[in-house]
Structures are given as structure tokens and as C-alpha cells.
PDB file of C-alpha atoms in Angstrom:
ATOM      1  CA  MET A 416     -24.767  11.495  16.254  1.00 59.00           C
ATOM      2  CA  ALA A 417     -21.601   9.615  15.773  1.00 84.00           C
ATOM      3  CA  ALA A 418     -21.120   6.974  17.267  1.00 96.00           C
ATOM      4  CA  THR A 419     -19.131   5.976  20.572  1.00 98.00           C
ATOM      5  CA  VAL A 420     -17.127   2.985  21.715  1.00 98.00           C
ATOM      6  CA  GLY A 421     -15.776   1.875  25.054  1.00 98.00           C
ATOM      7  CA  ILE A 422     -12.794  -0.446  25.694  1.00 98.00           C
ATOM      8  CA  VAL A 423     -12.448  -1.650  28.745  1.00 98.00           C
ATOM      9  CA  GLY A 424      -8.548  -3.041  29.877  1.00 97.00           C
ATOM     10  CA  VAL A 425      -6.128  -0.754  27.992  1.00 97.00           C
ATOM     11  CA  GLY A 426      -3.273  -2.960  28.125  1.00 95.00           C
ATOM     12  CA  LEU A 427      -1.973  -4.113  25.205  1.00 95.00           C
ATOM     13  CA  VAL A 428      -4.508  -5.549  22.914  1.00 96.00           C
ATOM     14  CA  GLY A 429      -7.248  -2.745  24.031  1.00 98.00           C
ATOM     15  CA  SER A 430      -4.904   0.242  23.330  1.00 98.00           C
ATOM     16  CA  ALA A 431      -3.997  -1.691  20.062  1.00 98.00           C
ATOM     17  CA  ALA A 432      -8.015  -1.820  19.297  1.00 98.00           C
ATOM     18  CA  ALA A 433      -8.267   1.842  20.511  1.00 98.00           C
ATOM     19  CA  TYR A 434      -5.561   2.698  18.066  1.00 98.00           C
ATOM     20  CA  ALA A 435      -6.762   1.271  15.037  1.00 98.00           C
ATOM     21  CA  ILE A 436     -10.334   2.139  15.730  1.00 98.00           C
ATOM     22  CA  ALA A 437      -9.523   5.855  16.531  1.00 98.00           C
ATOM     23  CA  LEU A 438      -7.334   6.066  12.972  1.00 98.00           C
ATOM     24  CA  SER A 439      -9.764   4.365  10.819  1.00 97.00           C
ATOM     25  CA  GLY A 440     -12.997   7.216  11.873  1.00 97.00           C
ATOM     26  CA  ILE A 441     -15.622   4.392  12.000  1.00 97.00           C
ATOM     27  CA  ALA A 442     -16.387   6.388  15.827  1.00 98.00           C
ATOM     28  CA  GLY A 443     -16.603   9.595  17.084  1.00 97.00           C
ATOM     29  CA  ARG A 444     -15.526   9.297  20.172  1.00 98.00           C
ATOM     30  CA  ILE A 445     -13.701   6.021  21.700  1.00 98.00           C
ATOM     31  CA  VAL A 446     -13.604   6.476  26.045  1.00 98.00           C
ATOM     32  CA  LEU A 447     -10.978   3.730  27.485  1.00 98.00           C
ATOM     33  CA  VAL A 448     -11.614   2.264  31.098  1.00 98.00           C
ATOM     34  CA  ASP A 449      -9.398   0.777  33.339  1.00 97.00           C
ATOM     35  CA  GLN A 450      -9.293   0.463  36.543  1.00 95.00           C
ATOM     36  CA  ASN A 451      -5.494   1.972  36.521  1.00 97.00           C
ATOM     37  CA  ASP A 452      -6.712   5.237  35.434  1.00 97.00           C
ATOM     38  CA  ALA A 453      -3.149   6.711  34.936  1.00 98.00           C
ATOM     39  CA  LEU A 454      -2.295   4.329  32.200  1.00 98.00           C
ATOM     40  CA  ALA A 455      -5.768   5.030  30.736  1.00 98.00           C
ATOM     41  CA  VAL A 456      -4.814   8.900  30.950  1.00 98.00           C
ATOM     42  CA  ALA A 457      -1.908   8.064  29.090  1.00 98.00           C
ATOM     43  CA  GLN A 458      -3.109   4.965  26.520  1.00 98.00           C
ATOM     44  CA  ALA A 459      -5.846   8.091  25.339  1.00 98.00           C
ATOM     45  CA  GLU A 460      -3.128  10.609  25.146  1.00 98.00           C
ATOM     46  CA  ASP A 461      -0.761   9.459  22.767  1.00 98.00           C
ATOM     47  CA  ILE A 462      -3.693   7.575  20.488  1.00 98.00           C
ATOM     48  CA  ALA A 463      -5.197  11.236  20.394  1.00 98.00           C
ATOM     49  CA  HIS A 464      -1.646  13.006  19.695  1.00 98.00           C
ATOM     50  CA  ALA A 465      -2.124   9.972  15.682  1.00 98.00           C
ATOM     51  CA  VAL A 466      -5.800  10.870  15.423  1.00 97.00           C
ATOM     52  CA  PRO A 467      -4.389  13.975  13.479  1.00 97.00           C
ATOM     53  CA  PHE A 468      -3.216  12.278  10.704  1.00 97.00           C
ATOM     54  CA  ALA A 469      -5.489  10.396   9.669  1.00 97.00           C
ATOM     55  CA  SER A 470      -9.510  11.236  11.451  1.00 96.00           C
ATOM     56  CA  SER A 471     -11.560  13.678  13.520  1.00 96.00           C
ATOM     57  CA  THR A 472     -12.336  10.724  16.622  1.00 97.00           C
ATOM     58  CA  GLN A 473     -12.279  12.112  19.881  1.00 97.00           C
ATOM     59  CA  ILE A 474     -11.178   9.595  22.677  1.00 98.00           C
ATOM     60  CA  GLU A 475     -10.261   9.566  26.135  1.00 98.00           C
ATOM     61  CA  ALA A 476     -10.608   7.985  29.119  1.00 98.00           C
ATOM     62  CA  GLY A 477     -12.958   8.274  32.420  1.00 97.00           C
ATOM     63  CA  GLY A 478     -15.090   6.011  34.695  1.00 97.00           C
ATOM     64  CA  PHE A 479     -17.911   3.700  34.202  1.00 98.00           C
ATOM     65  CA  ASP A 480     -20.197   6.513  34.050  1.00 97.00           C
ATOM     66  CA  ARG A 481     -18.620   8.049  30.496  1.00 97.00           C
ATOM     67  CA  LEU A 482     -19.852   5.026  28.716  1.00 97.00           C
ATOM     68  CA  ARG A 483     -23.563   5.954  28.987  1.00 96.00           C
ATOM     69  CA  GLY A 484     -24.503   6.042  24.401  1.00 95.00           C
ATOM     70  CA  ALA A 485     -21.741   3.587  23.937  1.00 98.00           C
ATOM     71  CA  GLU A 486     -23.293   1.280  20.933  1.00 98.00           C
ATOM     72  CA  VAL A 487     -19.815  -1.051  21.498  1.00 98.00           C
ATOM     73  CA  VAL A 488     -18.175  -1.827  24.394  1.00 98.00           C
ATOM     74  CA  ILE A 489     -15.045  -3.384  24.227  1.00 98.00           C
ATOM     75  CA  ILE A 490     -13.714  -5.954  26.643  1.00 98.00           C
ATOM     76  CA  CYS A 491     -10.104  -6.671  27.315  1.00 96.00           C
ATOM     77  CA  ALA A 492      -9.824  -6.939  30.604  1.00 94.00           C
ATOM     78  CA  GLY A 493      -9.327  -9.792  32.757  1.00 87.00           C
ATOM     79  CA  VAL A 494      -5.554 -11.209  35.321  1.00 81.00           C
ATOM     80  CA  SER A 495      -2.950 -13.526  34.371  1.00 74.00           C
ATOM     81  CA  GLN A 496      -2.451 -16.694  35.028  1.00 66.00           C
ATOM     82  CA  LYS A 497      -0.015 -17.512  38.062  1.00 73.00           C
ATOM     83  CA  PRO A 498       2.790 -19.674  37.899  1.00 74.00           C
ATOM     84  CA  GLY A 499       0.652 -23.168  38.214  1.00 75.00           C
ATOM     85  CA  GLU A 500      -2.362 -22.366  38.501  1.00 74.00           C
ATOM     86  CA  THR A 501      -4.844 -24.458  36.143  1.00 71.00           C
ATOM     87  CA  ARG A 502      -7.306 -22.888  33.228  1.00 70.00           C
ATOM     88  CA  LEU A 503     -10.103 -22.874  35.299  1.00 74.00           C
ATOM     89  CA  ASP A 504      -8.969 -21.587  38.144  1.00 81.00           C
ATOM     90  CA  LEU A 505      -8.175 -18.180  36.565  1.00 81.00           C
ATOM     91  CA  LEU A 506     -11.392 -18.693  34.007  1.00 87.00           C
ATOM     92  CA  ALA A 507     -12.960 -18.484  37.821  1.00 86.00           C
ATOM     93  CA  ARG A 508     -11.044 -15.573  38.814  1.00 89.00           C
ATOM     94  CA  ASN A 509     -11.530 -13.543  35.488  1.00 90.00           C
ATOM     95  CA  ALA A 510     -15.004 -14.347  35.836  1.00 91.00           C
ATOM     96  CA  ALA A 511     -15.044 -12.807  38.731  1.00 91.00           C
ATOM     97  CA  VAL A 512     -13.539  -9.929  37.249  1.00 92.00           C
ATOM     98  CA  PHE A 513     -16.139  -9.821  34.169  1.00 95.00           C
ATOM     99  CA  ALA A 514     -19.146 -10.255  37.263  1.00 94.00           C
ATOM    100  CA  ALA A 515     -17.983  -6.279  38.563  1.00 94.00           C
ATOM    101  CA  VAL A 516     -17.455  -5.314  35.034  1.00 97.00           C
ATOM    102  CA  VAL A 517     -20.837  -6.849  33.026  1.00 97.00           C
ATOM    103  CA  GLY A 518     -22.704  -5.504  35.645  1.00 96.00           C
ATOM    104  CA  ALA A 519     -21.093  -1.567  36.039  1.00 97.00           C
ATOM    105  CA  ILE A 520     -21.201  -1.703  31.693  1.00 98.00           C
ATOM    106  CA  ARG A 521     -24.331  -2.901  31.384  1.00 97.00           C
ATOM    107  CA  THR A 522     -25.873  -0.328  34.516  1.00 97.00           C
ATOM    108  CA  GLU A 523     -24.517   2.532  31.920  1.00 97.00           C
ATOM    109  CA  ALA A 524     -24.833   1.271  28.787  1.00 97.00           C
ATOM    110  CA  PRO A 525     -27.833  -1.221  28.402  1.00 97.00           C
ATOM    111  CA  GLU A 526     -28.487  -0.973  24.726  1.00 96.00           C
ATOM    112  CA  ALA A 527     -24.496  -1.692  23.932  1.00 98.00           C
ATOM    113  CA  ILE A 528     -22.915  -4.407  21.461  1.00 98.00           C
ATOM    114  CA  LEU A 529     -20.628  -6.263  24.353  1.00 98.00           C
ATOM    115  CA  LEU A 530     -16.897  -7.227  22.423  1.00 98.00           C
ATOM    116  CA  VAL A 531     -14.819 -10.092  23.652  1.00 98.00           C
ATOM    117  CA  ALA A 532     -11.319 -10.087  23.399  1.00 96.00           C
ATOM    118  CA  THR A 533     -10.112 -11.845  26.793  1.00 93.00           C
ATOM    119  CA  ASN A 534      -8.583 -15.284  26.421  1.00 89.00           C
ATOM    120  CA  PRO A 535      -9.500 -17.645  26.606  1.00 91.00           C
ATOM    121  CA  VAL A 536     -12.187 -15.616  24.908  1.00 94.00           C
ATOM    122  CA  ASP A 537     -14.341 -18.562  23.994  1.00 96.00           C
ATOM    123  CA  VAL A 538     -15.226 -19.383  27.165  1.00 96.00           C
ATOM    124  CA  MET A 539     -15.148 -15.520  28.748  1.00 96.00           C
ATOM    125  CA  THR A 540     -17.770 -14.811  26.285  1.00 97.00           C
ATOM    126  CA  ASP A 541     -20.105 -17.588  27.054  1.00 97.00           C
ATOM    127  CA  ILE A 542     -19.421 -15.470  30.661  1.00 96.00           C
ATOM    128  CA  THR A 543     -19.989 -13.099  29.727  1.00 97.00           C
ATOM    129  CA  LEU A 544     -23.252 -13.629  28.299  1.00 98.00           C
ATOM    130  CA  ARG A 545     -24.358 -15.554  31.412  1.00 97.00           C
ATOM    131  CA  LEU A 546     -24.241 -12.114  33.078  1.00 96.00           C
ATOM    132  CA  SER A 547     -25.261  -9.830  31.208  1.00 97.00           C
ATOM    133  CA  GLY A 548     -29.084 -11.133  30.698  1.00 96.00           C
ATOM    134  CA  LEU A 549     -28.605  -9.972  26.713  1.00 98.00           C
ATOM    135  CA  PRO A 550     -29.398 -11.790  23.877  1.00 97.00           C
ATOM    136  CA  GLU A 551     -27.102 -14.575  22.159  1.00 96.00           C
ATOM    137  CA  GLY A 552     -26.602 -12.126  19.507  1.00 97.00           C
ATOM    138  CA  ARG A 553     -25.151  -8.938  20.779  1.00 98.00           C
ATOM    139  CA  VAL A 554     -23.045 -10.346  23.060  1.00 98.00           C
ATOM    140  CA  ILE A 555     -19.685 -11.675  20.395  1.00 98.00           C
ATOM    141  CA  GLY A 556     -16.123 -12.764  21.134  1.00 98.00           C
ATOM    142  CA  SER A 557     -13.425 -11.572  18.478  1.00 98.00           C
ATOM    143  CA  GLY A 558     -12.417 -15.738  18.410  1.00 97.00           C
ATOM    144  CA  THR A 559     -10.936 -16.492  15.374  1.00 98.00           C
ATOM    145  CA  ILE A 560     -11.233 -13.080  13.492  1.00 98.00           C
ATOM    146  CA  LEU A 561      -7.650 -13.409  13.084  1.00 98.00           C
ATOM    147  CA  ASP A 562      -6.903 -16.977  12.888  1.00 97.00           C
ATOM    148  CA  THR A 563      -8.994 -17.177   9.425  1.00 98.00           C
ATOM    149  CA  ALA A 564      -6.908 -13.751   8.607  1.00 98.00           C
ATOM    150  CA  ARG A 565      -3.576 -15.784   9.376  1.00 98.00           C
ATOM    151  CA  PHE A 566      -5.383 -18.594   7.597  1.00 98.00           C
ATOM    152  CA  ARG A 567      -6.095 -16.257   4.561  1.00 98.00           C
ATOM    153  CA  SER A 568      -2.791 -14.084   4.766  1.00 98.00           C
ATOM    154  CA  LEU A 569      -0.486 -17.089   4.494  1.00 98.00           C
ATOM    155  CA  LEU A 570      -3.000 -18.957   1.198  1.00 98.00           C
ATOM    156  CA  GLY A 571      -2.622 -15.184  -0.551  1.00 98.00           C
ATOM    157  CA  ARG A 572       0.780 -15.878  -0.456  1.00 97.00           C
ATOM    158  CA  HIS A 573       1.093 -19.063  -1.090  1.00 97.00           C
ATOM    159  CA  LEU A 574      -0.828 -18.274  -3.992  1.00 97.00           C
ATOM    160  CA  GLY A 575       0.750 -14.705  -5.372  1.00 97.00           C
ATOM    161  CA  ILE A 576      -2.741 -13.025  -4.613  1.00 97.00           C
ATOM    162  CA  SER A 577      -3.964 -10.783  -2.420  1.00 98.00           C
ATOM    163  CA  PRO A 578      -5.526 -12.602   0.925  1.00 97.00           C
ATOM    164  CA  GLN A 579      -8.334 -10.078   0.566  1.00 96.00           C
ATOM    165  CA  SER A 580      -9.127 -11.644  -2.713  1.00 97.00           C
ATOM    166  CA  VAL A 581      -9.501 -15.941  -0.295  1.00 98.00           C
ATOM    167  CA  HIS A 582     -12.295 -16.337   1.165  1.00 97.00           C
ATOM    168  CA  ALA A 583     -11.277 -19.242   4.244  1.00 98.00           C
ATOM    169  CA  TYR A 584     -12.750 -19.503   7.551  1.00 98.00           C
ATOM    170  CA  VAL A 585     -11.430 -21.143  11.222  1.00 98.00           C
ATOM    171  CA  LEU A 586     -14.156 -22.072  12.727  1.00 98.00           C
ATOM    172  CA  GLY A 587     -14.533 -24.086  16.624  1.00 98.00           C
ATOM    173  CA  GLU A 588     -12.343 -22.298  19.304  1.00 96.00           C
ATOM    174  CA  HIS A 589     -10.143 -19.461  19.290  1.00 95.00           C
ATOM    175  CA  GLY A 590      -7.041 -22.459  20.621  1.00 91.00           C
ATOM    176  CA  ASP A 591      -4.946 -24.966  19.231  1.00 91.00           C
ATOM    177  CA  SER A 592      -8.448 -27.041  18.670  1.00 95.00           C
ATOM    178  CA  GLU A 593      -9.535 -24.715  15.240  1.00 97.00           C
ATOM    179  CA  VAL A 594     -10.570 -26.225  12.179  1.00 98.00           C
ATOM    180  CA  LEU A 595      -9.674 -25.272   9.774  1.00 98.00           C
ATOM    181  CA  GLY A 596     -12.049 -25.148   6.980  1.00 97.00           C
ATOM    182  CA  TRP A 597      -9.616 -26.093   4.142  1.00 97.00           C
ATOM    183  CA  SER A 598     -12.391 -28.421   2.195  1.00 96.00           C
ATOM    184  CA  ASN A 599     -14.368 -24.701   0.945  1.00 95.00           C
ATOM    185  CA  ALA A 600     -12.091 -22.338   1.015  1.00 97.00           C
ATOM    186  CA  ARG A 601     -11.994 -20.189  -2.456  1.00 97.00           C
ATOM    187  CA  ALA A 602      -9.504 -17.927  -4.168  1.00 97.00           C
ATOM    188  CA  GLY A 603     -12.306 -15.389  -5.878  1.00 96.00           C
ATOM    189  CA  SER A 604     -14.596 -18.006  -7.268  1.00 95.00           C
ATOM    190  CA  VAL A 605     -12.534 -20.897  -7.832  1.00 97.00           C
ATOM    191  CA  ALA A 606     -12.246 -23.879  -4.900  1.00 96.00           C
ATOM    192  CA  LEU A 607      -8.633 -23.962  -3.305  1.00 96.00           C
ATOM    193  CA  SER A 608      -6.918 -26.445  -4.674  1.00 94.00           C
ATOM    194  CA  GLU A 609      -7.972 -25.460  -8.620  1.00 96.00           C
ATOM    195  CA  ALA A 610      -7.092 -22.791  -8.224  1.00 97.00           C
ATOM    196  CA  ALA A 611      -3.755 -23.437  -6.958  1.00 96.00           C
ATOM    197  CA  ALA A 612      -3.192 -25.941  -9.961  1.00 95.00           C
ATOM    198  CA  GLN A 613      -3.946 -22.995 -12.696  1.00 96.00           C
ATOM    199  CA  ILE A 614      -2.113 -19.731 -10.962  1.00 96.00           C
ATOM    200  CA  GLY A 615       1.024 -23.278 -10.824  1.00 96.00           C
ATOM    201  CA  ALA A 616       1.588 -23.059  -6.989  1.00 97.00           C
ATOM    202  CA  PRO A 617       0.141 -26.248  -6.171  1.00 94.00           C
ATOM    203  CA  LEU A 618      -1.074 -27.351  -2.768  1.00 96.00           C
ATOM    204  CA  THR A 619       1.058 -30.410  -1.813  1.00 96.00           C
ATOM    205  CA  ASP A 620       0.450 -32.324   1.754  1.00 96.00           C
ATOM    206  CA  ALA A 621       4.175 -30.339   3.015  1.00 97.00           C
ATOM    207  CA  VAL A 622       2.580 -27.064   1.851  1.00 97.00           C
ATOM    208  CA  ARG A 623      -0.975 -27.798   3.848  1.00 97.00           C
ATOM    209  CA  ALA A 624       1.158 -28.738   7.277  1.00 97.00           C
ATOM    210  CA  SER A 625       2.977 -25.462   6.803  1.00 97.00           C
ATOM    211  CA  ILE A 626       1.056 -23.125   6.225  1.00 98.00           C
ATOM    212  CA  ASP A 627      -1.687 -25.358   9.552  1.00 97.00           C
ATOM    213  CA  ASP A 628       1.095 -25.048  11.608  1.00 96.00           C
ATOM    214  CA  GLY A 629       1.513 -20.721  10.811  1.00 97.00           C
ATOM    215  CA  VAL A 630      -2.164 -20.515  12.034  1.00 97.00           C
ATOM    216  CA  ARG A 631      -2.089 -23.158  14.629  1.00 94.00           C
ATOM    217  CA  ARG A 632       0.880 -21.888  16.203  1.00 92.00           C
ATOM    218  CA  ALA A 633       1.739 -17.972  14.981  1.00 93.00           C
ATOM    219  CA  ALA A 634       0.684 -17.536  18.820  1.00 90.00           C
ATOM    220  CA  TYR A 635       2.738 -19.087  20.213  1.00 89.00           C
ATOM    221  CA  ARG A 636       5.739 -17.640  18.173  1.00 92.00           C
ATOM    222  CA  ILE A 637       5.069 -13.987  18.662  1.00 92.00           C
ATOM    223  CA  ILE A 638       4.734 -14.257  22.582  1.00 88.00           C
ATOM    224  CA  ALA A 639       7.896 -16.149  22.529  1.00 90.00           C
ATOM    225  CA  GLY A 640       9.593 -12.816  20.547  1.00 94.00           C
ATOM    226  CA  LYS A 641       7.821 -10.489  21.881  1.00 91.00           C
ATOM    227  CA  GLY A 642       6.293 -11.162  24.691  1.00 88.00           C
ATOM    228  CA  ALA A 643       2.071 -11.193  22.748  1.00 86.00           C
ATOM    229  CA  THR A 644      -0.088 -10.088  20.401  1.00 90.00           C
ATOM    230  CA  ASN A 645      -1.922  -7.760  20.417  1.00 95.00           C
ATOM    231  CA  TYR A 646      -1.690  -5.641  16.767  1.00 97.00           C
ATOM    232  CA  GLY A 647      -3.865  -8.446  14.935  1.00 97.00           C
ATOM    233  CA  ILE A 648      -6.043  -8.792  17.093  1.00 97.00           C
ATOM    234  CA  GLY A 649      -6.296  -5.542  17.549  1.00 98.00           C
ATOM    235  CA  ALA A 650      -6.981  -4.903  14.090  1.00 98.00           C
ATOM    236  CA  GLY A 651      -9.811  -8.382  14.087  1.00 98.00           C
ATOM    237  CA  LEU A 652     -11.828  -6.065  17.026  1.00 98.00           C
ATOM    238  CA  MET A 653     -11.905  -3.089  14.764  1.00 98.00           C
ATOM    239  CA  ARG A 654     -13.077  -5.081  12.243  1.00 98.00           C
ATOM    240  CA  ILE A 655     -16.419  -6.048  13.883  1.00 98.00           C
ATOM    241  CA  THR A 656     -16.664  -3.207  15.196  1.00 98.00           C
ATOM    242  CA  ARG A 657     -17.033  -1.255  11.596  1.00 98.00           C
ATOM    243  CA  ALA A 658     -19.249  -3.874  10.243  1.00 98.00           C
ATOM    244  CA  ILE A 659     -21.929  -2.829  13.772  1.00 98.00           C
ATOM    245  CA  LEU A 660     -21.459   0.797  13.387  1.00 98.00           C
ATOM    246  CA  ARG A 661     -22.009   0.868   9.982  1.00 97.00           C
ATOM    247  CA  ASP A 662     -24.912  -2.532   9.818  1.00 98.00           C
ATOM    248  CA  GLU A 663     -22.510  -4.279   6.853  1.00 98.00           C
ATOM    249  CA  GLY A 664     -23.817  -7.697   7.152  1.00 98.00           C
ATOM    250  CA  ALA A 665     -20.749  -8.335   6.782  1.00 98.00           C
ATOM    251  CA  VAL A 666     -19.757 -12.232   7.385  1.00 98.00           C
ATOM    252  CA  LEU A 667     -17.720 -12.835  10.157  1.00 98.00           C
ATOM    253  CA  SER A 668     -15.767 -15.903  12.170  1.00 98.00           C
ATOM    254  CA  VAL A 669     -16.777 -14.365  15.520  1.00 98.00           C
ATOM    255  CA  SER A 670     -17.554 -16.254  18.858  1.00 98.00           C
ATOM    256  CA  THR A 671     -21.144 -16.551  19.546  1.00 98.00           C
ATOM    257  CA  ARG A 672     -23.410 -18.872  21.513  1.00 97.00           C
ATOM    258  CA  THR A 673     -24.789 -21.402  18.924  1.00 97.00           C
ATOM    259  CA  GLY A 674     -27.625 -23.560  19.870  1.00 96.00           C
ATOM    260  CA  GLU A 675     -26.353 -27.345  18.168  1.00 96.00           C
ATOM    261  CA  VAL A 676     -23.227 -27.753  16.193  1.00 96.00           C
ATOM    262  CA  ALA A 677     -21.628 -31.293  15.066  1.00 95.00           C
ATOM    263  CA  GLY A 678     -23.921 -32.314  17.677  1.00 96.00           C
ATOM    264  CA  VAL A 679     -23.146 -30.561  20.656  1.00 97.00           C
ATOM    265  CA  THR A 680     -25.726 -27.985  21.738  1.00 97.00           C
ATOM    266  CA  ASP A 681     -25.760 -24.382  23.388  1.00 97.00           C
ATOM    267  CA  VAL A 682     -21.220 -24.281  22.677  1.00 98.00           C
ATOM    268  CA  THR A 683     -20.540 -21.124  22.585  1.00 98.00           C
ATOM    269  CA  LEU A 684     -17.338 -20.948  19.281  1.00 98.00           C
ATOM    270  CA  SER A 685     -17.188 -19.753  15.993  1.00 98.00           C
ATOM    271  CA  LEU A 686     -18.379 -20.089  13.289  1.00 98.00           C
ATOM    272  CA  PRO A 687     -19.073 -17.887   9.433  1.00 98.00           C
ATOM    273  CA  ARG A 688     -21.608 -15.138  10.920  1.00 98.00           C
ATOM    274  CA  VAL A 689     -23.644 -12.094   9.407  1.00 98.00           C
ATOM    275  CA  VAL A 690     -21.989  -9.043  11.598  1.00 98.00           C
ATOM    276  CA  GLY A 691     -24.349  -5.928  12.315  1.00 98.00           C
ATOM    277  CA  ARG A 692     -26.174  -3.176  14.552  1.00 97.00           C
ATOM    278  CA  GLN A 693     -27.792  -5.916  16.012  1.00 97.00           C
ATOM    279  CA  GLY A 694     -24.712  -8.267  16.521  1.00 98.00           C
ATOM    280  CA  VAL A 695     -24.625 -11.196  14.843  1.00 98.00           C
ATOM    281  CA  THR A 696     -28.254 -12.063  13.196  1.00 98.00           C
ATOM    282  CA  ALA A 697     -26.985 -15.597  11.697  1.00 98.00           C
ATOM    283  CA  ASP A 698     -25.161 -18.303  10.675  1.00 97.00           C
ATOM    284  CA  LEU A 699     -23.820 -19.651   7.600  1.00 97.00           C
ATOM    285  CA  MET A 700     -22.489 -23.006   8.100  1.00 95.00           C
ATOM    286  CA  PRO A 701     -19.958 -24.227   5.900  1.00 94.00           C
ATOM    287  CA  ALA A 702     -19.685 -27.832   4.605  1.00 94.00           C
ATOM    288  CA  LEU A 703     -16.782 -29.846   5.786  1.00 97.00           C
ATOM    289  CA  ASP A 704     -15.792 -33.245   4.713  1.00 97.00           C
ATOM    290  CA  THR A 705     -15.663 -35.304   7.326  1.00 97.00           C
ATOM    291  CA  GLY A 706     -12.503 -35.198   9.119  1.00 97.00           C
ATOM    292  CA  GLU A 707     -12.910 -31.749   9.670  1.00 98.00           C
ATOM    293  CA  MET A 708     -16.630 -32.400  10.845  1.00 97.00           C
ATOM    294  CA  ALA A 709     -14.450 -34.474  13.212  1.00 98.00           C
ATOM    295  CA  ALA A 710     -12.549 -31.556  14.348  1.00 98.00           C
ATOM    296  CA  LEU A 711     -15.321 -29.211  15.798  1.00 98.00           C
ATOM    297  CA  GLU A 712     -17.498 -32.024  17.453  1.00 98.00           C
ATOM    298  CA  ARG A 713     -14.032 -31.866  19.425  1.00 98.00           C
ATOM    299  CA  SER A 714     -13.313 -28.497  19.976  1.00 98.00           C
ATOM    300  CA  ALA A 715     -17.120 -27.671  20.335  1.00 98.00           C
ATOM    301  CA  ARG A 716     -17.400 -31.051  23.454  1.00 98.00           C
ATOM    302  CA  MET A 717     -14.716 -29.441  24.961  1.00 96.00           C
ATOM    303  CA  LEU A 718     -15.713 -25.472  25.405  1.00 97.00           C
ATOM    304  CA  ALA A 719     -18.551 -26.421  25.728  1.00 97.00           C
ATOM    305  CA  ASP A 720     -17.468 -29.014  28.739  1.00 96.00           C
ATOM    306  CA  LEU A 721     -15.382 -26.683  29.802  1.00 94.00           C
ATOM    307  CA  ALA A 722     -17.974 -23.237  29.735  1.00 95.00           C
ATOM    308  CA  GLY A 723     -19.970 -25.365  31.831  1.00 94.00           C
ATOM    309  CA  ALA A 724     -17.720 -26.261  34.691  1.00 91.00           C
ATOM    310  CA  VAL A 725     -16.989 -22.334  35.359  1.00 91.00           C
ATOM    311  CA  ARG A 726     -19.913 -21.595  37.909  1.00 87.00           C
ATOM    312  CA  LEU A 727     -21.135 -17.733  38.625  1.00 84.00           C
TER     313      LEU A 727
END
């Protein structure tokens, strides 16, 4: 039987994810749910008109009851930050929204894996886990999957090779404290610095700084130019969904609750993780140098403190 994917919240990110999943053909049916029924209907109709060019996916809009039988439900719902509002106040308001959303999803699709995209995604993933009562591996945040793609893209561009041949990860928070894993990055099977030397494209301090800025500040530049980031994360959500539906056992940098990272316990952040039909089934903690490990500890501690401050 063809898989059903639900998407709750179909603004820019939710609709981009729906579009990417529909064209990929990985799901037989996509259900769009939004508090604005007219928006959900319009997005479904518009995407349905693109489907004949690429796949046979069926796409529809409806209420939470239409999510019955969904294998994956992607949550892109949430409220925007008000002028002068603190991050913690925003989290409290989003937690209230998620209490209703997660409850409705669990009622209608109790077997679904929950995939969270709402920012700040690491804390919202932690909140979703607490609200849902699901095992840790079945509540997944998109985390640093997009940051990792940006890192690989910029490294590939510098080296003149396909980013799909670059194996590098961004760890920790999806945000300003994220950690670029330079010390364990590779091009093919060759250590990054050695590959750069062989190709004749050395990784100087200036190159590293430029790539770091290109990854860490990408969202700010995109938002300044067009108001939001949506295509990259839409494709990232499709990639995670594909790994689940096809039981790939793919190694992806996604966010889940982790027992201990860099001395910080019970923290939700991104590491390379094995993702398949049961959700996250294993973590692959990379070897980091001293500076990277210290940065990961700071990122983890900040996230743990922020999540712990949100009362449900």
C-alpha cells in the first residue's frame, strides 16, 4: 500500500516540503492540514497540477482526521515572533500551539513518526517529544540537515567536485552555535585537507572563514533578500521522509533527544544518525578535535538550558 505523508502547516516551508515530496514520488498520498483551510486547499491544488510532470502522488487538503494511517507527519506549524518578544516567550506560545497539534496528530495517526521543522527546531523537537509520549527515535527534528547541505555545497564548490562526494556534517544547534565538523570531513575517502592539497585547492584560513560564514550566515542573507528560506529545507524534509519510508538506514544530521553529548545529558540536537522505517535507530558520534568538542558542549548546554526553561 502506498505511503501517506501528512504536513501540518502549509506556509512557505510546509508547501515546499509538499512540493518536493510530491515530485519525488516517494509517497502515494500527501495530506495538507492548516488552520487556514483555504490556504491548504490552494496549495494542494497548485501542487497537484505539477504532479503529472513527475509522479503519480495524490495530494489533498483536509482536517486532522484525514491523517489516519499516515506513516510520517511533518509539523511546520507555529507562530511568529512579535516585536520585543523574548525567545522564551515565543517558545511558550509555540508550545501551546504544539500541544493542540501534537494531540490531534497522535489521536488520528498514532503510529506516525513526527518530523519537526518549526524553529527553533531543536527546542521544538524536544517539546514535541515531551508532548507526544513517543520514543525518542520517533520524534525527529530537521536539525542541521540543511546546514550540512550548505557545508557540503560550499566545500564541493571550492574543491571543484560534486557536493554528493563530500562527507561532512554540521553538529549541535540549527542556529548560531552550530559546529562545523572540519576535522572529520572527507572528499570521497580522503581527508579533506589532503584532498584539497591533491586537487590544488588548499583550505587556507581565509577559505575556511569564508565557508564557515557561508554556512552559518546563509539564512540571514536569504531572509534579507526574499523574506524566508524554504526550498532548501523543503528538500531536506523530503530527504528525511524518503529515508523513513524506504527504510534506507541513511546517515543524516537530524535532531533528536540524546542521552549524553559532550558531557551534557538529555539534550536535543543534531548528530549524524541512522534513519529508517523505525525513525532514528543509532547515533554516529564523529571524532572531533578539542576546539570542536568544546564548541559542541557550549551548543548542547545552551539548548538543554533553553528547553528546560519551557514549561508544558
